[in-house]
Tab-separated table of C-alpha atoms in Angstrom:
chain	number	residue	atom	x	y	z
A	4	MET	CA	-15.091	-50.095	-8.421
A	5	HIS	CA	-17.754	-52.093	-10.277
A	6	GLU	CA	-20.379	-49.627	-9.013
A	7	HIS	CA	-18.333	-46.728	-10.362
A	8	SER	CA	-17.839	-48.278	-13.815
A	9	ALA	CA	-21.551	-49.147	-13.988
A	10	HIS	CA	-22.431	-45.535	-13.196
A	11	ALA	CA	-20.082	-44.220	-15.889
A	12	GLU	CA	-21.637	-46.592	-18.419
A	13	HIS	CA	-25.127	-45.419	-17.391
A	14	VAL	CA	-24.130	-41.774	-17.933
A	15	TYR	CA	-22.758	-42.483	-21.400
A	16	THR	CA	-25.830	-44.526	-22.358
A	17	CYS	CA	-28.331	-41.873	-21.202
A	18	THR	CA	-26.539	-39.008	-22.910
A	19	GLN	CA	-26.595	-40.849	-26.234
A	20	ARG	CA	-30.313	-41.661	-26.148
A	21	ASP	CA	-32.982	-39.515	-27.765
A	22	SER	CA	-35.992	-40.051	-25.505
A	23	ALA	CA	-38.139	-38.228	-22.970
A	24	ALA	CA	-36.107	-39.681	-20.080
A	25	ALA	CA	-32.888	-38.645	-21.775
A	26	SER	CA	-34.101	-35.044	-22.116
A	27	SER	CA	-34.378	-34.503	-18.349
A	28	SER	CA	-32.495	-31.665	-16.655
A	29	ILE	CA	-30.047	-34.187	-15.156
A	30	VAL	CA	-29.176	-35.702	-18.525
A	31	ALA	CA	-28.945	-32.208	-20.017
A	32	SER	CA	-26.360	-31.427	-17.349
A	33	TRP	CA	-24.484	-34.685	-18.055
A	34	ARG	CA	-24.356	-33.727	-21.726
A	35	ARG	CA	-22.930	-30.297	-20.864
A	36	CYS	CA	-20.272	-31.981	-18.737
A	37	ILE	CA	-19.176	-34.188	-21.646
A	38	ALA	CA	-19.606	-31.823	-24.588
A	39	MET	CA	-18.833	-28.403	-23.069
A	40	HIS	CA	-16.510	-29.215	-20.197
A	41	GLN	CA	-14.747	-32.279	-21.634
A	42	LEU	CA	-15.278	-34.342	-18.460
A	43	ALA	CA	-15.410	-38.134	-18.149
A	44	PRO	CA	-17.754	-39.704	-15.536
A	45	GLU	CA	-15.294	-42.477	-14.642
A	46	ASP	CA	-12.676	-39.973	-13.437
A	47	ALA	CA	-12.210	-39.581	-9.681
A	48	ARG	CA	-11.646	-35.937	-8.879
A	49	GLU	CA	-12.242	-33.215	-6.329
A	50	PRO	CA	-13.475	-29.729	-7.212
A	51	LEU	CA	-10.887	-27.116	-8.076
A	52	ARG	CA	-9.688	-25.005	-5.145
A	53	LEU	CA	-8.707	-21.365	-4.888
A	54	THR	CA	-5.418	-20.222	-3.413
A	55	GLU	CA	-5.595	-18.439	-0.056
A	56	SER	CA	-5.138	-15.097	-1.801
A	57	GLU	CA	-7.868	-15.829	-4.350
A	58	PHE	CA	-10.205	-16.977	-1.582
A	59	ARG	CA	-9.688	-13.784	0.434
A	60	THR	CA	-10.485	-11.747	-2.678
A	61	ALA	CA	-13.664	-13.762	-3.352
A	62	ARG	CA	-14.854	-13.284	0.229
A	63	ALA	CA	-14.127	-9.547	0.119
A	64	GLU	CA	-16.195	-9.209	-3.073
A	65	SER	CA	-19.119	-10.986	-1.385
A	66	GLU	CA	-18.835	-9.322	2.020
A	67	GLN	CA	-22.427	-8.036	2.020
A	68	LEU	CA	-23.745	-11.465	1.026
A	69	ILE	CA	-21.873	-13.150	3.883
A	70	VAL	CA	-23.101	-10.587	6.426
A	71	ASN	CA	-26.708	-11.036	5.335
A	72	ALA	CA	-26.499	-14.838	5.215
A	73	SER	CA	-24.593	-15.705	8.402
A	74	ASP	CA	-27.536	-15.755	10.811
A	75	GLU	CA	-29.597	-17.867	8.392
A	76	LEU	CA	-26.726	-20.336	8.000
A	77	ASP	CA	-26.449	-20.655	11.778
A	78	ARG	CA	-30.206	-21.099	12.151
A	79	LEU	CA	-30.383	-23.742	9.414
A	80	PHE	CA	-27.405	-25.634	10.806
A	81	THR	CA	-29.001	-25.928	14.240
A	82	THR	CA	-31.808	-27.845	12.478
A	83	VAL	CA	-29.816	-30.123	10.165
A	84	GLY	CA	-26.294	-30.138	11.604
A	85	LYS	CA	-26.768	-33.183	13.827
A	86	THR	CA	-28.159	-35.283	10.980
A	87	GLY	CA	-24.892	-35.650	9.072
A	88	CYS	CA	-25.426	-32.653	6.775
A	89	CYS	CA	-23.133	-29.796	5.902
A	90	LEU	CA	-24.041	-26.379	4.494
A	91	LEU	CA	-22.234	-24.392	1.838
A	92	LEU	CA	-22.860	-20.806	0.775
A	93	THR	CA	-21.288	-20.016	-2.590
A	94	ASP	CA	-21.095	-16.934	-4.740
A	95	ARG	CA	-22.515	-16.791	-8.281
A	96	ASN	CA	-19.349	-18.485	-9.539
A	97	GLY	CA	-19.818	-21.548	-7.326
A	98	ILE	CA	-16.989	-20.591	-4.937
A	99	ALA	CA	-17.731	-21.880	-1.432
A	100	LEU	CA	-17.457	-18.811	0.816
A	101	GLU	CA	-19.004	-20.083	4.055
A	102	ARG	CA	-19.492	-23.550	5.480
A	103	ARG	CA	-21.256	-25.112	8.451
A	104	GLY	CA	-20.579	-28.703	9.476
A	105	ALA	CA	-20.179	-30.960	12.510
A	106	ALA	CA	-16.565	-31.671	13.493
A	107	GLY	CA	-17.191	-35.426	13.385
A	108	ASP	CA	-18.129	-35.212	9.682
A	109	ASP	CA	-15.392	-32.802	8.623
A	110	LYS	CA	-12.840	-35.354	7.401
A	111	HIS	CA	-15.214	-37.011	4.961
A	112	PHE	CA	-16.665	-33.758	3.645
A	113	HIS	CA	-13.164	-32.299	3.249
A	114	GLU	CA	-12.154	-35.320	1.151
A	115	LEU	CA	-15.154	-34.712	-1.112
A	116	GLY	CA	-14.241	-31.040	-1.452
A	117	LEU	CA	-17.231	-29.721	0.472
A	118	TRP	CA	-15.075	-27.020	1.972
A	119	THR	CA	-14.520	-23.277	1.743
A	120	GLY	CA	-12.423	-22.231	-1.237
A	121	SER	CA	-13.684	-25.095	-3.413
A	122	ILE	CA	-15.337	-24.339	-6.764
A	123	TRP	CA	-18.601	-26.253	-7.198
A	124	THR	CA	-19.394	-25.533	-10.829
A	125	GLU	CA	-20.294	-28.086	-13.490
A	126	ALA	CA	-17.009	-27.309	-15.235
A	127	SER	CA	-15.092	-28.101	-12.040
A	128	ILE	CA	-16.901	-31.136	-10.623
A	129	GLY	CA	-19.607	-32.138	-13.099
A	130	THR	CA	-23.320	-32.367	-12.325
A	131	ASN	CA	-23.859	-31.339	-8.692
A	132	GLY	CA	-26.443	-29.402	-6.715
A	133	ILE	CA	-24.619	-26.070	-6.634
A	134	GLY	CA	-23.155	-26.050	-10.135
A	135	THR	CA	-26.309	-27.263	-11.830
A	136	ALA	CA	-28.559	-24.909	-9.825
A	137	ILE	CA	-26.327	-22.038	-10.953
A	138	ALA	CA	-26.322	-23.245	-14.574
A	139	ASP	CA	-30.124	-23.662	-14.626
A	140	GLU	CA	-30.778	-20.706	-12.266
A	141	ARG	CA	-33.324	-22.679	-10.266
A	142	ALA	CA	-33.596	-24.744	-7.093
A	143	LEU	CA	-32.935	-28.462	-7.534
A	144	SER	CA	-31.735	-31.637	-5.831
A	145	ILE	CA	-29.099	-34.095	-7.062
A	146	PHE	CA	-29.656	-37.505	-5.509
A	147	ARG	CA	-26.683	-39.893	-5.381
A	148	ASP	CA	-26.119	-41.392	-8.849
A	149	GLN	CA	-27.574	-38.299	-10.505
A	150	HIS	CA	-24.113	-36.781	-9.939
A	151	PHE	CA	-21.870	-36.885	-12.991
A	152	PHE	CA	-18.682	-38.274	-11.460
A	153	SER	CA	-18.712	-41.818	-10.099
A	154	SER	CA	-16.696	-40.588	-7.112
A	155	ASN	CA	-19.676	-38.464	-5.964
A	156	ILE	CA	-22.501	-41.002	-6.104
A	157	SER	CA	-22.559	-41.402	-2.302
A	158	LEU	CA	-23.545	-37.735	-2.058
A	159	SER	CA	-27.042	-36.228	-1.990
A	160	CYS	CA	-27.467	-32.472	-2.156
A	161	THR	CA	-30.204	-29.882	-2.492
A	162	THR	CA	-29.511	-26.301	-3.551
A	163	ALA	CA	-31.418	-23.038	-3.944
A	164	PRO	CA	-30.152	-19.984	-5.843
A	165	ILE	CA	-30.060	-16.604	-4.102
A	166	ARG	CA	-30.768	-13.423	-6.049
A	167	ASP	CA	-29.614	-9.885	-5.379
A	168	HIS	CA	-31.704	-6.712	-5.101
A	169	ARG	CA	-32.019	-6.535	-8.903
A	170	GLY	CA	-33.193	-10.117	-9.232
A	171	GLN	CA	-29.850	-11.292	-10.642
A	172	LEU	CA	-28.219	-14.544	-9.542
A	173	ALA	CA	-25.880	-13.707	-6.655
A	174	ALA	CA	-25.215	-16.936	-4.748
A	175	ALA	CA	-26.328	-20.464	-3.944
A	176	LEU	CA	-27.160	-22.208	-0.677
A	177	ASP	CA	-26.621	-25.969	-0.439
A	178	ILE	CA	-27.289	-28.800	2.007
A	179	SER	CA	-25.258	-31.959	1.348
A	180	THR	CA	-25.205	-35.344	3.059
A	181	CYS	CA	-23.563	-38.745	2.580
A	182	ARG	CA	-25.890	-40.672	4.877
A	183	ASP	CA	-26.937	-44.076	3.522
A	184	ASP	CA	-30.443	-43.790	4.946
A	185	VAL	CA	-31.325	-40.564	3.116
A	186	ASN	CA	-34.276	-41.168	0.820
A	187	GLU	CA	-36.155	-38.918	-1.548
A	188	MET	CA	-38.695	-37.962	1.125
A	189	THR	CA	-35.913	-36.803	3.465
A	190	LEU	CA	-34.326	-34.880	0.619
A	191	ALA	CA	-37.663	-33.222	-0.125
A	192	MET	CA	-37.836	-31.912	3.463
A	193	LEU	CA	-34.256	-30.631	3.242
A	194	THR	CA	-35.153	-29.000	-0.063
A	195	GLN	CA	-37.943	-26.985	1.545
A	196	MET	CA	-35.626	-25.893	4.352
A	197	VAL	CA	-32.896	-24.715	1.993
A	198	ARG	CA	-35.387	-22.844	-0.218
A	199	ASP	CA	-36.913	-21.055	2.771
A	200	ALA	CA	-33.466	-20.065	4.081
A	201	ALA	CA	-32.382	-18.843	0.626
A	202	MET	CA	-35.539	-16.732	0.384
A	203	ARG	CA	-34.850	-15.113	3.765
A	204	ILE	CA	-31.278	-14.327	2.686
A	205	GLU	CA	-32.643	-12.740	-0.502
A	206	ILE	CA	-34.969	-10.564	1.566
A	207	ASN	CA	-32.068	-9.570	3.841
A	208	LEU	CA	-30.005	-8.564	0.789
A	209	PHE	CA	-32.921	-6.573	-0.622
A	210	ARG	CA	-33.604	-4.710	2.611
A	211	SER	CA	-29.893	-3.912	3.009
A	212	ALA	CA	-29.677	-2.556	-0.532
A	213	PHE	CA	-32.554	-0.136	0.136
A	214	ALA	CA	-31.945	0.789	3.759
A	215	GLY	CA	-34.310	3.570	4.810
A	216	ALA	CA	-36.938	2.741	2.190
A	217	ARG	CA	-40.481	1.598	2.895
A	218	PHE	CA	-41.248	-1.985	1.884
A	219	LEU	CA	-44.526	-3.180	0.381
A	220	MET	CA	-45.581	-6.788	-0.085
A	221	VAL	CA	-47.050	-7.576	-3.501
A	222	PRO	CA	-50.411	-9.356	-2.958
A	223	GLN	CA	-50.221	-11.175	-6.303
A	224	GLY	CA	-46.642	-12.329	-5.643
A	225	GLY	CA	-47.217	-15.993	-6.448
A	226	PRO	CA	-47.083	-18.924	-4.039
A	227	ASN	CA	-44.806	-17.058	-1.627
A	228	PRO	CA	-45.811	-13.376	-1.462
A	229	ALA	CA	-43.351	-12.770	1.395
A	230	ALA	CA	-40.602	-12.882	-1.246
A	231	ALA	CA	-42.378	-10.363	-3.521
A	232	LEU	CA	-41.365	-6.965	-2.151
A	233	LEU	CA	-41.184	-3.416	-3.444
A	234	ALA	CA	-38.847	-0.800	-1.970
A	235	VAL	CA	-40.608	2.586	-2.070
A	236	ASP	CA	-39.300	6.090	-1.328
A	237	ARG	CA	-41.105	8.822	0.593
A	238	HIS	CA	-42.738	10.026	-2.623
A	239	ASP	CA	-44.235	6.557	-3.170
A	240	LEU	CA	-41.958	5.883	-6.163
A	241	VAL	CA	-40.564	2.377	-6.602
A	242	LEU	CA	-36.832	2.181	-5.885
A	243	GLY	CA	-36.440	-1.557	-6.341
A	244	ALA	CA	-38.236	-4.887	-6.603
A	245	THR	CA	-37.323	-8.467	-5.751
A	246	ARG	CA	-37.332	-11.043	-8.540
A	247	ALA	CA	-40.734	-12.378	-7.399
A	248	ALA	CA	-42.174	-8.844	-7.482
A	249	ARG	CA	-40.639	-8.165	-10.895
A	250	LEU	CA	-42.228	-11.296	-12.314
A	251	ALA	CA	-45.632	-10.592	-10.728
A	252	LEU	CA	-45.767	-6.946	-11.806
A	253	LYS	CA	-43.773	-7.178	-15.069
A	254	LEU	CA	-41.166	-4.732	-13.794
A	255	ASP	CA	-37.630	-4.347	-15.103
A	256	ASP	CA	-34.691	-2.008	-14.449
A	257	ARG	CA	-35.880	0.432	-17.125
A	258	ARG	CA	-39.382	0.843	-15.667
A	259	ILE	CA	-38.007	1.179	-12.142
A	260	ALA	CA	-35.391	3.754	-13.206
A	261	ALA	CA	-38.122	5.784	-14.929
A	262	GLY	CA	-39.780	6.322	-11.526
A	263	ILE	CA	-43.008	4.357	-11.490
A	264	PRO	CA	-45.431	5.146	-8.607
A	265	ALA	CA	-46.078	2.148	-6.355
A	266	ALA	CA	-49.845	2.522	-6.863
A	267	ASP	CA	-49.359	2.208	-10.628
A	268	ALA	CA	-47.055	-0.783	-10.270
A	269	LEU	CA	-49.588	-2.493	-8.020
A	270	HIS	CA	-52.433	-1.604	-10.437
A	271	GLU	CA	-54.350	0.095	-7.659
A	272	THR	CA	-57.328	2.317	-8.501
A	273	ARG	CA	-55.762	5.582	-9.492
A	274	LEU	CA	-56.963	8.960	-8.239
A	275	SER	CA	-56.952	12.098	-10.360
A	276	ASP	CA	-54.038	14.503	-9.882
A	277	ASP	CA	-56.279	16.828	-7.818
A	278	GLU	CA	-57.413	13.927	-5.644
A	279	ASP	CA	-53.773	12.840	-5.261
A	280	LEU	CA	-52.849	16.285	-3.907
A	281	ILE	CA	-55.821	16.351	-1.532
A	282	ASP	CA	-55.049	12.832	-0.354
A	283	ALA	CA	-51.391	13.750	0.235
A	284	GLU	CA	-52.369	16.859	2.209
A	285	ARG	CA	-54.853	14.880	4.307
A	286	ALA	CA	-52.179	12.277	5.058
A	287	ALA	CA	-49.662	14.961	6.072
A	288	LEU	CA	-52.124	16.584	8.476
A	289	LEU	CA	-53.127	13.239	9.978
A	290	ARG	CA	-49.467	12.352	10.594
A	291	ALA	CA	-48.816	15.695	12.280
A	292	LEU	CA	-51.910	15.369	14.475
A	293	SER	CA	-51.034	11.789	15.374
A	294	ARG	CA	-47.479	12.765	16.387
A	295	ALA	CA	-48.881	15.611	18.470
A	296	GLY	CA	-51.311	13.300	20.212
A	297	GLY	CA	-54.266	15.213	18.739
A	298	ASN	CA	-53.027	18.582	20.032
A	299	VAL	CA	-53.898	21.045	17.242
A	300	SER	CA	-51.543	23.784	18.457
A	301	GLN	CA	-48.546	21.418	18.534
A	302	ALA	CA	-49.429	19.974	15.136
A	303	ALA	CA	-49.766	23.464	13.628
A	304	ALA	CA	-46.372	24.480	15.026
A	305	ALA	CA	-44.771	21.322	13.600
A	306	LEU	CA	-46.304	22.093	10.172
A	307	GLY	CA	-45.175	25.730	10.301
A	308	MET	CA	-48.671	27.220	10.169
A	309	SER	CA	-51.035	28.995	12.555
A	310	ARG	CA	-53.601	27.143	14.637
A	311	ALA	CA	-56.405	28.916	12.741
A	312	THR	CA	-54.979	27.845	9.369
A	313	LEU	CA	-54.762	24.238	10.497
A	314	HIS	CA	-58.351	24.379	11.745
A	315	ARG	CA	-59.505	25.681	8.337
A	316	LYS	CA	-57.649	22.891	6.545
A	317	MET	CA	-59.045	20.279	8.913
A	318	LYS	CA	-62.565	21.562	8.279
A	319	ARG	CA	-62.029	21.573	4.482
A	320	LEU	CA	-60.659	18.019	4.563
A	321	ASN	CA	-63.290	16.804	7.005
A	322	LEU	CA	-60.710	15.834	9.659
A	323	HIS	CA	-62.576	17.023	12.736
């Protein structure tokens, strides 16, 4: 109990200071908990929980998210599940939709509220990995006494936000543990794992949203270009862009809806309109010839022209 009262006193002291240390993201979250959400750090509480009916509705609204995340959750749990960690996938409102945990740890995690149907927002349970990552819209870790409530200071968690195909916050992925031997180095490794898994879920969501499109990786997509993708239609117009691609290429919904060519978005050297048409015709003939295994007669038939016409075009475009 002394530890809990000391933590509460520390929270109050830090939130009243006006210093560089007191302006950290953790203290900013503590201040929100006190000022906005009317919470007190000395209180012992669990997160709010949905009714069964409310939980079914929340899962139904996030069905596509769950489908695209399930394999990644399973893969991540095989790595961290035996180390006393549990995983939570929440929606944008902090509602825990999916969970992975070892049976031997279930009782303790259930008591803490790390369970499906729980609401892990700052308003519900104070400063915590999920709620604060959602509030700040960025990946972060909350290590033990960085939590707001004294009842949660045995917990360490690391969370990464997940964005939808328009780059909007859609979900959060969290790894939590109560192990005494977890240090900041261990948490840093878990942080990298959860960020990588969240990125793969984002890519899954993006590919599902634009099924049938062609996907291009943006070379200037920052430290992780695999996350910077464009979805392109058969006319080479951009259909969609991940958040990383939007940031790298300064794209927004308006520019995408206007129908920007992928070459323009990528700032590639632009051909003249005449050269564009010639290039498109050359590409069409090469595809037809490739599919026909180089057989000119078959390629001509597939293109709906005579063999002689195709030969003339090939000669004009220097395709012999």
